[in-house]
Amino acid sequence: MSETAPNETPMNETPMDEPEPPSTEVKALDRLVGTWKVTGGAEGTVRYEWMPGRYFLLQHVDLTQFGEPVTGIEVIGNLRPFGEPAGEDVMSRYYDSFGNTFDYVYELTGDQLTIWGGAKGSPAYFKGTFSADGDSLAGEWVYPGGGGYQSTMTRI
């Protein structure tokens, strides 16, 4: 039997530190919550909802892109690996019905949303602007070497 000094955690127990609240950058994505009709290079709907605790925003995707139906889910928030503090960037991982996994970095500045494919500053990105009433987001996906497409989301 091991002895534990007063106010000391036994070796087989880990104290639970009170987590920091969700970051301001993650909270700012609240304006995405809801269901949106997507038009442009991809057509269909996406729905955003908070996980309990509001540390992570979930996106549910049901689109047709390049003539193919695709469904997916994306988890968006600050990474916080085991035993480490939360990272600064708002990261995501997207999983789709074709077996793809894509990583993104989100940044919302004022009414402009930028989503980089892979790392922040990547040559693959979406840049869009929210309307004054917040019920639409219009922009363009840009791909390296040319390509991409216009995309508009309208709240439904």
PDB file of C-alpha atoms in Angstrom:
ATOM      1  CA  MET A   1       0.000   0.000   0.000  1.00  0.00           C
ATOM      2  CA  SER A   2       1.501   3.328  -1.020  1.00  0.00           C
ATOM      3  CA  GLU A   3       1.381   6.332   1.200  1.00  0.00           C
ATOM      4  CA  THR A   4       0.369   9.726  -0.089  1.00  0.00           C
ATOM      5  CA  ALA A   5       1.237  12.958   1.650  1.00  0.00           C
ATOM      6  CA  PRO A   6      -1.654  15.336   2.336  1.00  0.00           C
ATOM      7  CA  ASN A   7      -2.627  17.409  -0.735  1.00  0.00           C
ATOM      8  CA  GLU A   8      -0.647  15.087  -3.018  1.00  0.00           C
ATOM      9  CA  THR A   9      -2.201  13.124  -5.868  1.00  0.00           C
ATOM     10  CA  PRO A  10      -1.619   9.373  -5.716  1.00  0.00           C
ATOM     11  CA  MET A  11       0.672   8.147  -8.512  1.00  0.00           C
ATOM     12  CA  ASN A  12      -2.109   6.164 -10.177  1.00  0.00           C
ATOM     13  CA  GLU A  13      -4.399   9.195 -10.444  1.00  0.00           C
ATOM     14  CA  THR A  14      -4.060  12.252 -12.666  1.00  0.00           C
ATOM     15  CA  PRO A  15      -5.602  15.513 -11.491  1.00  0.00           C
ATOM     16  CA  MET A  16      -7.999  17.039 -14.004  1.00  0.00           C
ATOM     17  CA  ASP A  17      -7.005  20.609 -14.681  1.00  0.00           C
ATOM     18  CA  GLU A  18      -9.895  22.897 -15.417  1.00  0.00           C
ATOM     19  CA  PRO A  19      -9.796  23.344 -19.224  1.00  0.00           C
ATOM     20  CA  GLU A  20      -9.420  26.791 -20.689  1.00  0.00           C
ATOM     21  CA  PRO A  21     -12.624  28.031 -22.317  1.00  0.00           C
ATOM     22  CA  PRO A  22     -12.984  27.727 -26.099  1.00  0.00           C
ATOM     23  CA  SER A  23     -10.846  30.276 -27.944  1.00  0.00           C
ATOM     24  CA  THR A  24     -12.235  33.554 -29.256  1.00  0.00           C
ATOM     25  CA  GLU A  25     -11.361  32.359 -32.772  1.00  0.00           C
ATOM     26  CA  VAL A  26     -13.444  29.207 -32.371  1.00  0.00           C
ATOM     27  CA  LYS A  27     -16.334  31.100 -30.768  1.00  0.00           C
ATOM     28  CA  ALA A  28     -16.356  33.486 -33.770  1.00  0.00           C
ATOM     29  CA  LEU A  29     -17.378  30.555 -35.993  1.00  0.00           C
ATOM     30  CA  ASP A  30     -20.777  30.538 -34.253  1.00  0.00           C
ATOM     31  CA  ARG A  31     -22.068  32.530 -37.229  1.00  0.00           C
ATOM     32  CA  LEU A  32     -21.791  29.326 -39.293  1.00  0.00           C
ATOM     33  CA  VAL A  33     -24.205  27.374 -37.066  1.00  0.00           C
ATOM     34  CA  GLY A  34     -27.285  26.297 -38.991  1.00  0.00           C
ATOM     35  CA  THR A  35     -28.138  24.755 -42.352  1.00  0.00           C
ATOM     36  CA  TRP A  36     -26.915  26.303 -45.598  1.00  0.00           C
ATOM     37  CA  LYS A  37     -27.735  25.763 -49.262  1.00  0.00           C
ATOM     38  CA  VAL A  38     -24.516  25.583 -51.294  1.00  0.00           C
ATOM     39  CA  THR A  39     -24.389  26.666 -54.951  1.00  0.00           C
ATOM     40  CA  GLY A  40     -21.565  27.083 -57.446  1.00  0.00           C
ATOM     41  CA  GLY A  41     -18.927  24.430 -58.106  1.00  0.00           C
ATOM     42  CA  ALA A  42     -20.571  22.210 -55.487  1.00  0.00           C
ATOM     43  CA  GLU A  43     -24.337  21.950 -54.934  1.00  0.00           C
ATOM     44  CA  GLY A  44     -26.302  20.732 -51.923  1.00  0.00           C
ATOM     45  CA  THR A  45     -26.435  21.468 -48.217  1.00  0.00           C
ATOM     46  CA  VAL A  46     -24.083  21.755 -45.279  1.00  0.00           C
ATOM     47  CA  ARG A  47     -25.068  21.945 -41.629  1.00  0.00           C
ATOM     48  CA  TYR A  48     -22.934  23.260 -38.765  1.00  0.00           C
ATOM     49  CA  GLU A  49     -23.543  22.451 -35.096  1.00  0.00           C
ATOM     50  CA  TRP A  50     -21.563  22.691 -31.869  1.00  0.00           C
ATOM     51  CA  MET A  51     -20.421  19.641 -29.970  1.00  0.00           C
ATOM     52  CA  PRO A  52     -21.299  19.881 -26.274  1.00  0.00           C
ATOM     53  CA  GLY A  53     -18.806  22.200 -24.579  1.00  0.00           C
ATOM     54  CA  ARG A  54     -18.543  24.336 -27.769  1.00  0.00           C
ATOM     55  CA  TYR A  55     -14.845  23.531 -28.268  1.00  0.00           C
ATOM     56  CA  PHE A  56     -15.559  21.910 -31.643  1.00  0.00           C
ATOM     57  CA  LEU A  57     -17.849  22.842 -34.504  1.00  0.00           C
ATOM     58  CA  LEU A  58     -19.128  19.964 -36.651  1.00  0.00           C
ATOM     59  CA  GLN A  59     -19.935  20.376 -40.332  1.00  0.00           C
ATOM     60  CA  HIS A  60     -22.208  17.787 -41.982  1.00  0.00           C
ATOM     61  CA  VAL A  61     -21.787  17.784 -45.770  1.00  0.00           C
ATOM     62  CA  ASP A  62     -24.258  16.524 -48.404  1.00  0.00           C
ATOM     63  CA  LEU A  63     -23.106  17.825 -51.794  1.00  0.00           C
ATOM     64  CA  THR A  64     -22.737  16.985 -55.449  1.00  0.00           C
ATOM     65  CA  GLN A  65     -19.322  18.029 -56.706  1.00  0.00           C
ATOM     66  CA  PHE A  66     -17.914  17.397 -60.183  1.00  0.00           C
ATOM     67  CA  GLY A  67     -21.062  15.343 -60.886  1.00  0.00           C
ATOM     68  CA  GLU A  68     -20.497  12.993 -57.937  1.00  0.00           C
ATOM     69  CA  PRO A  69     -22.530  12.866 -54.712  1.00  0.00           C
ATOM     70  CA  VAL A  70     -20.358  13.221 -51.613  1.00  0.00           C
ATOM     71  CA  THR A  71     -21.191  13.175 -47.922  1.00  0.00           C
ATOM     72  CA  GLY A  72     -18.797  14.039 -45.165  1.00  0.00           C
ATOM     73  CA  ILE A  73     -18.189  15.369 -41.696  1.00  0.00           C
ATOM     74  CA  GLU A  74     -15.671  17.929 -40.526  1.00  0.00           C
ATOM     75  CA  VAL A  75     -14.507  18.615 -36.966  1.00  0.00           C
ATOM     76  CA  ILE A  76     -13.299  22.212 -36.491  1.00  0.00           C
ATOM     77  CA  GLY A  77     -11.500  23.639 -33.423  1.00  0.00           C
ATOM     78  CA  ASN A  78      -8.175  24.201 -31.723  1.00  0.00           C
ATOM     79  CA  LEU A  79      -5.985  21.110 -31.477  1.00  0.00           C
ATOM     80  CA  ARG A  80      -5.086  20.159 -27.931  1.00  0.00           C
ATOM     81  CA  PRO A  81      -2.892  17.052 -27.928  1.00  0.00           C
ATOM     82  CA  PHE A  82      -2.727  14.987 -24.767  1.00  0.00           C
ATOM     83  CA  GLY A  83      -0.982  16.884 -21.996  1.00  0.00           C
ATOM     84  CA  GLU A  84      -0.414  20.034 -24.064  1.00  0.00           C
ATOM     85  CA  PRO A  85      -2.083  23.438 -24.255  1.00  0.00           C
ATOM     86  CA  ALA A  86      -4.494  24.237 -27.095  1.00  0.00           C
ATOM     87  CA  GLY A  87      -2.888  25.352 -30.348  1.00  0.00           C
ATOM     88  CA  GLU A  88      -3.447  28.862 -31.688  1.00  0.00           C
ATOM     89  CA  ASP A  89      -4.782  28.028 -35.165  1.00  0.00           C
ATOM     90  CA  VAL A  90      -8.332  26.804 -35.731  1.00  0.00           C
ATOM     91  CA  MET A  91      -7.748  23.464 -37.439  1.00  0.00           C
ATOM     92  CA  SER A  92     -10.072  20.886 -38.918  1.00  0.00           C
ATOM     93  CA  ARG A  93     -10.126  17.410 -40.339  1.00  0.00           C
ATOM     94  CA  TYR A  94     -12.705  16.470 -42.950  1.00  0.00           C
ATOM     95  CA  TYR A  95     -13.748  12.866 -43.682  1.00  0.00           C
ATOM     96  CA  ASP A  96     -15.824  11.974 -46.742  1.00  0.00           C
ATOM     97  CA  SER A  97     -17.691   9.102 -48.379  1.00  0.00           C
ATOM     98  CA  PHE A  98     -14.796   8.546 -50.836  1.00  0.00           C
ATOM     99  CA  GLY A  99     -12.389   7.777 -47.981  1.00  0.00           C
ATOM    100  CA  ASN A 100     -10.605  11.137 -48.158  1.00  0.00           C
ATOM    101  CA  THR A 101      -9.296  12.988 -45.121  1.00  0.00           C
ATOM    102  CA  PHE A 102      -8.461  16.653 -45.629  1.00  0.00           C
ATOM    103  CA  ASP A 103      -6.943  19.051 -43.108  1.00  0.00           C
ATOM    104  CA  TYR A 104      -7.797  22.760 -43.099  1.00  0.00           C
ATOM    105  CA  VAL A 105      -7.025  25.931 -41.149  1.00  0.00           C
ATOM    106  CA  TYR A 106      -9.886  28.410 -40.557  1.00  0.00           C
ATOM    107  CA  GLU A 107      -9.484  32.141 -40.030  1.00  0.00           C
ATOM    108  CA  LEU A 108     -12.350  34.605 -39.642  1.00  0.00           C
ATOM    109  CA  THR A 109     -11.408  38.275 -39.718  1.00  0.00           C
ATOM    110  CA  GLY A 110     -14.376  40.626 -39.651  1.00  0.00           C
ATOM    111  CA  ASP A 111     -16.728  39.349 -42.361  1.00  0.00           C
ATOM    112  CA  GLN A 112     -14.016  37.479 -44.307  1.00  0.00           C
ATOM    113  CA  LEU A 113     -13.604  33.727 -43.864  1.00  0.00           C
ATOM    114  CA  THR A 114     -10.454  32.060 -45.176  1.00  0.00           C
ATOM    115  CA  ILE A 115     -10.054  28.292 -45.154  1.00  0.00           C
ATOM    116  CA  TRP A 116      -6.623  27.012 -46.157  1.00  0.00           C
ATOM    117  CA  GLY A 117      -6.182  23.472 -47.467  1.00  0.00           C
ATOM    118  CA  GLY A 118      -3.467  21.912 -45.307  1.00  0.00           C
ATOM    119  CA  ALA A 119      -1.409  24.622 -43.592  1.00  0.00           C
ATOM    120  CA  LYS A 120      -2.125  28.310 -43.070  1.00  0.00           C
ATOM    121  CA  GLY A 121      -0.868  30.238 -46.094  1.00  0.00           C
ATOM    122  CA  SER A 122      -1.335  27.245 -48.439  1.00  0.00           C
ATOM    123  CA  PRO A 123      -1.859  27.963 -52.164  1.00  0.00           C
ATOM    124  CA  ALA A 124      -5.136  25.972 -51.900  1.00  0.00           C
ATOM    125  CA  TYR A 125      -7.764  28.009 -50.077  1.00  0.00           C
ATOM    126  CA  PHE A 126     -11.304  29.359 -49.902  1.00  0.00           C
ATOM    127  CA  LYS A 127     -11.826  33.055 -49.340  1.00  0.00           C
ATOM    128  CA  GLY A 128     -15.357  34.335 -48.849  1.00  0.00           C
ATOM    129  CA  THR A 129     -17.262  37.261 -47.391  1.00  0.00           C
ATOM    130  CA  PHE A 130     -20.405  37.180 -45.268  1.00  0.00           C
ATOM    131  CA  SER A 131     -23.295  39.413 -46.284  1.00  0.00           C
ATOM    132  CA  ALA A 132     -24.268  42.269 -43.959  1.00  0.00           C
ATOM    133  CA  ASP A 133     -27.152  40.189 -42.504  1.00  0.00           C
ATOM    134  CA  GLY A 134     -24.899  37.120 -42.097  1.00  0.00           C
ATOM    135  CA  ASP A 135     -27.253  34.898 -44.108  1.00  0.00           C
ATOM    136  CA  SER A 136     -24.940  34.297 -47.061  1.00  0.00           C
ATOM    137  CA  LEU A 137     -21.257  33.664 -47.634  1.00  0.00           C
ATOM    138  CA  ALA A 138     -19.911  34.152 -51.156  1.00  0.00           C
ATOM    139  CA  GLY A 139     -16.397  33.363 -52.269  1.00  0.00           C
ATOM    140  CA  GLU A 140     -14.105  31.166 -54.282  1.00  0.00           C
ATOM    141  CA  TRP A 141     -12.021  28.035 -53.819  1.00  0.00           C
ATOM    142  CA  VAL A 142      -8.572  28.537 -55.365  1.00  0.00           C
ATOM    143  CA  TYR A 143      -6.344  25.589 -56.261  1.00  0.00           C
ATOM    144  CA  PRO A 144      -2.599  25.684 -57.012  1.00  0.00           C
ATOM    145  CA  GLY A 145      -1.790  25.674 -60.710  1.00  0.00           C
ATOM    146  CA  GLY A 146      -5.194  27.131 -61.608  1.00  0.00           C
ATOM    147  CA  GLY A 147      -8.656  25.826 -61.091  1.00  0.00           C
ATOM    148  CA  GLY A 148     -11.096  26.188 -58.281  1.00  0.00           C
ATOM    149  CA  TYR A 149     -14.673  27.413 -58.351  1.00  0.00           C
ATOM    150  CA  GLN A 150     -17.100  30.021 -57.068  1.00  0.00           C
ATOM    151  CA  SER A 151     -19.175  29.002 -54.074  1.00  0.00           C
ATOM    152  CA  THR A 152     -22.091  30.621 -52.273  1.00  0.00           C
ATOM    153  CA  MET A 153     -23.744  29.426 -49.083  1.00  0.00           C
ATOM    154  CA  THR A 154     -27.198  30.769 -48.215  1.00  0.00           C
ATOM    155  CA  ARG A 155     -28.783  30.093 -44.827  1.00  0.00           C
ATOM    156  CA  ILE A 156     -32.010  28.063 -45.046  1.00  0.00           C
TER     157      ILE A 156
END
